[in-house]
Amino acid sequence: MKKIVATIMIAVLGGFSGLQAQNKEVDKTVKMDTIHVDYKTRYTAPFWSNFYIEADFAGRMLMGADDASLSFGDRLKPGFSVTVGKWFHPDFAVRLNFAGSRLKGWNSGPTGIYAQNDDWVEGVDPVQEYWNSQGVDTQNGYRQDIKYYELNADFLFDLYNIFTSNKRLNRKWTAQGYVGIGMLRAAKYHGMEDNVKVGLRLGLIGNYNITDRLGAHLTIGGEITDANFTGELGKGDKFAGILSGTVGLSYRIGRQGYKVVRLVPQEQLAALNNAVTLIRSEQTVPGDTIEVAKERMAIGSLLIPSVVFYPEKNDFNEELQMVNIFRIARYMMRYKDTKIAIVGNTVGADNRLARHRAEKVRDILMNKYGIFPQRMEIRTYDVNAKYGVKGYEQSVNFTVVE
């Protein structure tokens, strides 16, 4: 920021060296814009906001110790998933997920979860008996056919925001990671008995926001649980895994968005307040007119200062830039017959974004300072090229018009 403003000052001094009053104004702008503000940003929202729901079609595969004996196609089975979640912050969320599916696997040894059942008979394996009755040769093991349901709680974190804050709240594409814990219950089915285990979850989510509320997503994840979940005996400290891929739609319900609060260290806030007080203390005309020791600028002149926006955003640092808007308002209050063009600079922004920025500044001048809209025009063009200056990227500028 310091280099940009210094470059602007050199260009203005070289082109308008005969205007002493304007040089003073540039000097004040440089001093104001080079105040360093190291603020922290907080995002707040009511509890009953930023909720969403999801529905997914899933494909799942059992990844137990012996399951590689079956082909990929035999193991991959369809399922479903429904989710309710809430974003507490642009960076993280929590969700509850209910899912169900069938799992196919292979076991090369005896079943185990039935050994403790009262109706289990020594030497009789109910799962093996079932597959024998289906004509399956169980000499080297037998198939596992499991119906199961799971209830999961996950913590989500935004992967984009780890690396960049650009378009933090307004991206078409987003990506999240998640970690969580689930309760898995195998149902009584094909020789299996009820069986409940705890699983640990991990995965990645890719999202595309179709509209402000509707989105599509793809998820790849895995879950690990005790090998006894599949009813196998003698697996020791081994685990069973479930690999899943889902595709579905999400919908944001209720109120969405956050209130952005920027916290400034006390000493920096005091410096900014002192600068604002210094400017506002130049009131010498009674009533609603604010006097300023500044010559009337000729038609076509580029007024100083400008309002600098964040890259690719229709937003600016209020602690610094609102002072610059006030100074333009003060000039117009002093010269009540002056009309200005509010120019959205197209250097570093497309024409649409440049116009929106200019309109935002116009609305502040109109609503906060009472400047009549008839005294302001909205324009967009390359300010740097037109005036032969540098350093005005991502800015809204002001020129005097008839």
XYZ file of C-alpha atoms in Angstrom:
402
model
C 0.000 0.000 0.000
C 2.843 2.378 0.818
C 4.487 1.870 -2.589
C 1.188 2.313 -4.431
C 0.332 5.552 -2.685
C 3.883 6.869 -3.074
C 3.730 6.208 -6.830
C 0.402 8.047 -7.048
C 1.873 11.003 -5.188
C 4.859 11.253 -7.594
C 2.606 11.111 -10.660
C 0.234 13.742 -9.306
C 3.059 16.065 -8.254
C 4.647 15.780 -11.706
C 1.395 16.472 -13.605
C -0.082 19.125 -11.339
C 2.933 20.823 -9.778
C 1.296 24.214 -10.181
C -1.556 23.373 -7.842
C -0.181 23.808 -4.336
C -3.492 23.061 -2.625
C -3.806 19.732 -4.422
C -0.271 18.790 -3.375
C -1.268 19.346 0.246
C -4.269 17.081 -0.273
C -2.093 14.329 -1.750
C 0.253 14.576 1.219
C -2.639 14.131 3.628
C -3.884 11.126 1.652
C -0.492 9.441 1.781
C -0.265 9.943 5.525
C -3.751 8.559 5.983
C -3.370 5.495 3.749
C -0.008 4.412 5.149
C -1.367 3.781 8.631
C -0.889 0.046 9.128
C -3.960 -1.773 10.421
C -3.452 -5.299 11.699
C -7.040 -6.287 12.364
C -8.596 -9.653 13.166
C -11.800 -10.742 11.471
C -14.612 -12.517 13.291
C -17.724 -14.032 11.741
C -20.871 -14.159 13.853
C -24.378 -15.434 13.138
C -27.478 -16.478 15.124
C -27.570 -20.143 16.095
C -30.540 -20.968 13.859
C -28.749 -19.872 10.709
C -26.456 -21.517 8.140
C -28.126 -24.927 8.317
C -28.235 -27.282 5.346
C -29.606 -30.708 4.359
C -28.196 -33.300 1.971
C -29.364 -36.445 0.191
C -26.874 -38.823 -1.420
C -26.672 -41.969 -3.512
C -23.757 -44.076 -2.314
C -21.535 -46.894 -3.479
C -19.789 -48.820 -0.682
C -17.233 -51.591 -0.464
C -16.151 -53.786 2.440
C -12.377 -53.756 3.014
C -11.880 -56.618 5.488
C -8.889 -58.896 5.839
C -10.134 -61.582 3.397
C -12.404 -59.507 1.151
C -9.880 -59.250 -1.709
C -10.932 -62.826 -2.548
C -14.013 -61.298 -4.185
C -13.927 -59.168 -7.323
C -14.401 -55.394 -7.273
C -17.858 -55.713 -8.835
C -19.024 -58.309 -6.320
C -17.988 -56.113 -3.394
C -19.354 -52.749 -4.599
C -22.934 -52.239 -3.398
C -25.363 -49.289 -3.509
C -26.592 -47.355 -0.509
C -28.056 -44.071 0.672
C -27.180 -41.184 2.964
C -29.103 -38.241 4.452
C -27.474 -35.391 6.356
C -28.336 -32.349 8.462
C -25.492 -29.914 9.117
C -24.650 -26.416 10.293
C -21.802 -24.048 9.475
C -20.718 -22.235 12.624
C -18.000 -20.318 10.738
C -16.875 -20.047 7.092
C -14.043 -22.415 8.065
C -15.840 -25.214 9.925
C -19.150 -27.017 10.399
C -20.688 -30.056 12.100
C -23.179 -32.543 10.726
C -25.282 -35.597 11.640
C -25.455 -38.288 9.002
C -27.687 -41.353 8.684
C -26.762 -43.956 6.092
C -27.491 -47.518 5.090
C -26.249 -50.106 2.680
C -25.473 -53.720 1.978
C -21.929 -55.018 2.202
C -20.488 -58.063 0.477
C -17.293 -59.718 1.643
C -15.491 -62.988 2.148
C -14.459 -64.821 5.284
C -11.887 -67.602 5.230
C -12.437 -68.672 8.852
C -15.253 -69.311 11.312
C -17.762 -66.721 12.424
C -17.382 -65.345 15.899
C -20.260 -63.152 17.017
C -22.565 -66.162 17.354
C -20.379 -68.036 19.834
C -21.865 -66.043 22.728
C -25.495 -66.489 21.659
C -27.670 -68.898 23.638
C -28.962 -70.552 20.471
C -25.490 -71.206 19.038
C -24.748 -74.930 18.725
C -21.220 -76.285 18.998
C -19.825 -77.139 15.585
C -22.631 -75.361 13.682
C -21.874 -72.055 11.924
C -25.182 -70.359 10.991
C -23.600 -68.188 8.310
C -21.839 -71.151 6.722
C -25.033 -73.180 6.969
C -26.913 -70.423 5.158
C -24.485 -70.302 2.239
C -24.387 -74.101 2.016
C -28.150 -74.036 1.695
C -27.728 -71.575 -1.177
C -25.438 -73.954 -3.018
C -22.228 -72.043 -2.255
C -19.084 -74.144 -1.746
C -17.762 -73.051 1.650
C -14.735 -75.342 1.746
C -12.290 -72.378 1.518
C -14.529 -69.882 3.282
C -17.883 -68.304 2.646
C -19.503 -65.095 1.505
C -20.588 -62.350 3.861
C -23.829 -60.553 3.029
C -24.451 -57.791 5.559
C -27.233 -55.269 5.901
C -26.162 -52.385 8.075
C -27.122 -48.870 9.166
C -24.973 -46.159 10.673
C -25.421 -42.883 12.538
C -22.449 -40.542 12.263
C -21.273 -37.229 13.713
C -18.655 -35.368 11.651
C -16.549 -32.240 11.934
C -16.018 -30.462 8.572
C -13.274 -27.976 7.722
C -12.998 -25.832 4.592
C -9.844 -26.695 2.652
C -9.962 -23.583 0.427
C -9.860 -21.225 3.386
C -6.690 -22.839 4.707
C -4.805 -21.491 1.688
C -6.744 -18.393 0.572
C -9.443 -15.976 1.757
C -10.453 -14.744 -1.725
C -14.220 -14.944 -2.202
C -14.384 -16.557 1.211
C -18.184 -16.546 1.367
C -19.029 -16.626 -2.339
C -17.317 -19.428 -4.244
C -18.766 -21.621 -6.974
C -16.378 -24.464 -6.147
C -15.517 -25.442 -2.588
C -13.788 -28.383 -0.933
C -13.977 -29.727 2.605
C -12.376 -32.448 4.628
C -14.128 -34.244 7.447
C -13.331 -36.444 10.438
C -15.896 -38.098 12.616
C -17.182 -41.013 14.617
C -20.027 -43.376 13.769
C -22.148 -46.120 15.276
C -22.577 -49.061 12.895
C -25.267 -51.703 13.351
C -25.353 -54.903 11.334
C -28.890 -56.262 11.046
C -30.018 -59.877 11.445
C -29.722 -61.110 7.875
C -28.478 -64.205 6.017
C -27.183 -65.893 9.137
C -25.841 -62.705 10.739
C -27.035 -61.544 14.134
C -27.400 -57.991 15.441
C -23.979 -56.439 15.943
C -23.103 -52.858 16.976
C -19.631 -51.348 16.603
C -18.006 -47.911 16.674
C -16.188 -46.623 13.598
C -13.778 -43.776 12.858
C -14.419 -41.731 9.688
C -12.299 -39.651 7.335
C -12.990 -38.175 3.895
C -13.017 -35.386 1.303
C -15.969 -33.471 -0.189
C -16.058 -31.466 -3.408
C -18.960 -29.028 -3.889
C -20.364 -26.972 -6.748
C -22.846 -24.232 -5.801
C -25.543 -24.251 -8.494
C -27.418 -21.365 -6.841
C -27.120 -19.471 -3.564
C -28.960 -22.342 -1.844
C -28.702 -25.428 -4.053
C -25.451 -27.325 -4.515
C -24.124 -30.621 -5.886
C -21.310 -32.575 -4.263
C -19.099 -35.637 -4.552
C -17.656 -37.369 -1.492
C -14.941 -39.981 -1.102
C -14.446 -41.378 2.374
C -13.495 -44.316 4.503
C -14.457 -45.815 7.833
C -12.546 -48.213 10.034
C -14.056 -50.456 12.704
C -13.442 -53.677 14.600
C -13.107 -56.776 12.382
C -15.775 -58.452 14.532
C -18.308 -56.144 12.875
C -18.437 -58.686 10.021
C -18.890 -61.581 12.445
C -15.437 -63.065 12.025
C -13.579 -65.011 14.694
C -9.873 -64.995 15.411
C -8.989 -61.661 13.765
C -7.191 -60.426 16.875
C -6.346 -56.729 16.588
C -7.282 -56.509 12.896
C -9.826 -54.066 11.537
C -12.510 -53.962 8.903
C -12.845 -50.972 6.626
C -15.648 -49.516 4.525
C -14.722 -47.461 1.470
C -17.507 -45.232 0.141
C -18.197 -42.768 -2.638
C -21.361 -40.660 -2.729
C -22.927 -38.145 -5.081
C -25.846 -35.946 -4.107
C -27.501 -32.585 -3.638
C -27.430 -30.144 -0.741
C -29.839 -27.336 0.118
C -29.261 -24.443 2.498
C -32.308 -23.863 4.693
C -33.330 -20.789 6.661
C -31.196 -17.733 7.158
C -27.702 -17.786 5.658
C -24.626 -15.582 6.001
C -22.476 -14.000 8.693
C -21.916 -10.642 10.271
C -18.288 -9.713 9.685
C -16.642 -7.988 12.648
C -13.107 -6.613 12.308
C -11.238 -6.121 15.556
C -8.528 -3.471 15.545
C -5.843 -3.205 18.270
C -6.577 -0.294 20.602
C -3.477 1.719 19.735
C -4.175 1.472 16.004
C -7.819 2.388 16.488
C -6.721 5.469 18.421
C -4.424 6.512 15.560
C -7.247 6.164 13.053
C -9.666 8.099 15.236
C -7.114 10.875 15.612
C -6.780 11.091 11.833
C -10.564 11.305 11.387
C -10.812 13.946 14.116
C -8.100 15.995 12.431
C -9.996 16.055 9.147
C -13.384 16.786 10.701
C -11.923 19.592 12.796
C -11.603 21.682 9.605
C -15.237 22.824 9.924
C -15.359 26.654 9.815
C -18.700 27.378 8.145
C -21.807 27.123 10.369
C -24.680 24.830 9.486
C -24.383 21.865 7.149
C -21.395 23.142 5.158
C -17.945 21.806 5.958
C -15.215 24.235 4.986
C -12.016 22.907 3.464
C -8.911 24.837 2.469
C -8.765 23.539 -1.076
C -9.064 25.185 -4.492
C -11.969 24.318 -6.742
C -10.782 21.728 -9.215
C -11.135 22.253 -12.957
C -13.548 20.152 -15.026
C -11.921 16.849 -15.931
C -9.538 16.918 -12.951
C -8.836 13.722 -11.063
C -9.716 14.239 -7.408
C -7.584 12.843 -4.617
C -8.078 10.518 -2.753
C -9.400 7.262 -4.233
C -11.205 4.375 -2.539
C -9.226 1.135 -2.767
C -11.122 -2.173 -2.767
C -10.001 -5.681 -1.917
C -8.911 -7.653 -5.023
C -11.860 -9.265 -6.828
C -14.320 -8.063 -4.168
C -16.955 -5.372 -3.863
C -15.709 -4.538 -0.372
C -12.996 -2.364 1.197
C -11.197 -1.753 4.476
C -13.621 0.565 6.256
C -11.057 1.704 8.823
C -9.016 3.312 6.030
C -11.284 3.958 3.072
C -14.332 5.538 4.788
C -12.099 8.503 5.604
C -11.399 8.976 1.899
C -15.113 8.896 1.061
C -15.670 11.528 3.750
C -13.100 13.788 2.126
C -14.910 13.608 -1.223
C -18.180 14.369 0.547
C -16.520 17.349 2.257
C -15.365 18.723 -1.091
C -18.887 18.477 -2.508
C -20.334 20.146 0.578
C -17.942 23.027 0.118
C -18.721 23.486 -3.578
C -22.429 22.767 -3.746
C -22.722 23.254 -7.517
C -19.984 20.710 -8.267
C -20.819 17.489 -10.055
C -18.523 14.498 -10.037
C -18.124 11.248 -11.918
C -17.581 8.240 -9.698
C -15.318 6.047 -11.780
C -14.986 2.320 -11.277
C -11.442 1.602 -12.402
C -11.290 -1.363 -14.796
C -7.631 -2.017 -13.979
C -7.757 -5.241 -11.952
C -11.545 -5.641 -12.280
C -14.039 -6.407 -15.034
C -16.575 -3.782 -16.089
C -19.383 -5.300 -14.024
C -17.391 -5.364 -10.778
C -16.015 -1.866 -11.435
C -19.565 -0.504 -11.845
C -20.793 -2.215 -8.673
C -17.923 -0.683 -6.721
C -18.723 2.801 -8.039
C -22.400 2.337 -7.183
C -21.490 1.279 -3.644
C -19.462 4.460 -3.095
C -22.258 6.590 -4.617
C -24.789 5.037 -2.218
C -22.583 5.889 0.769
C -22.201 9.512 -0.385
C -25.947 9.744 -0.888
C -27.209 7.930 2.224
C -24.533 8.861 4.770
C -23.625 12.394 3.683
C -26.787 13.539 1.892
C -25.175 14.248 -1.494
C -27.919 14.492 -4.116
C -27.741 11.643 -6.673
C -28.166 14.208 -9.505
C -24.673 15.479 -8.670
C -23.044 12.096 -9.274
C -22.531 9.993 -12.391
C -21.355 6.405 -12.599
C -18.617 5.640 -15.126
C -16.148 2.811 -15.747
C -12.840 2.981 -17.591
C -9.076 2.520 -17.239
C -8.110 5.401 -14.924
C -4.396 4.615 -15.146
C -4.357 4.916 -18.941
C -6.609 7.975 -19.108
C -4.617 10.051 -16.626
C -1.189 8.511 -17.150
C -0.864 7.390 -13.531
C 0.039 4.153 -11.777
C -1.081 2.429 -8.608
C -4.864 2.887 -8.908
C -5.660 -0.833 -9.329
C -8.815 -2.105 -7.606
C -9.982 1.477 -6.987
C -12.899 3.847 -7.358
C -11.801 7.327 -8.431
C -13.456 10.730 -8.721
C -13.355 13.353 -11.476
C -15.022 16.756 -11.821
C -17.690 16.978 -14.555
C -19.926 19.737 -15.870
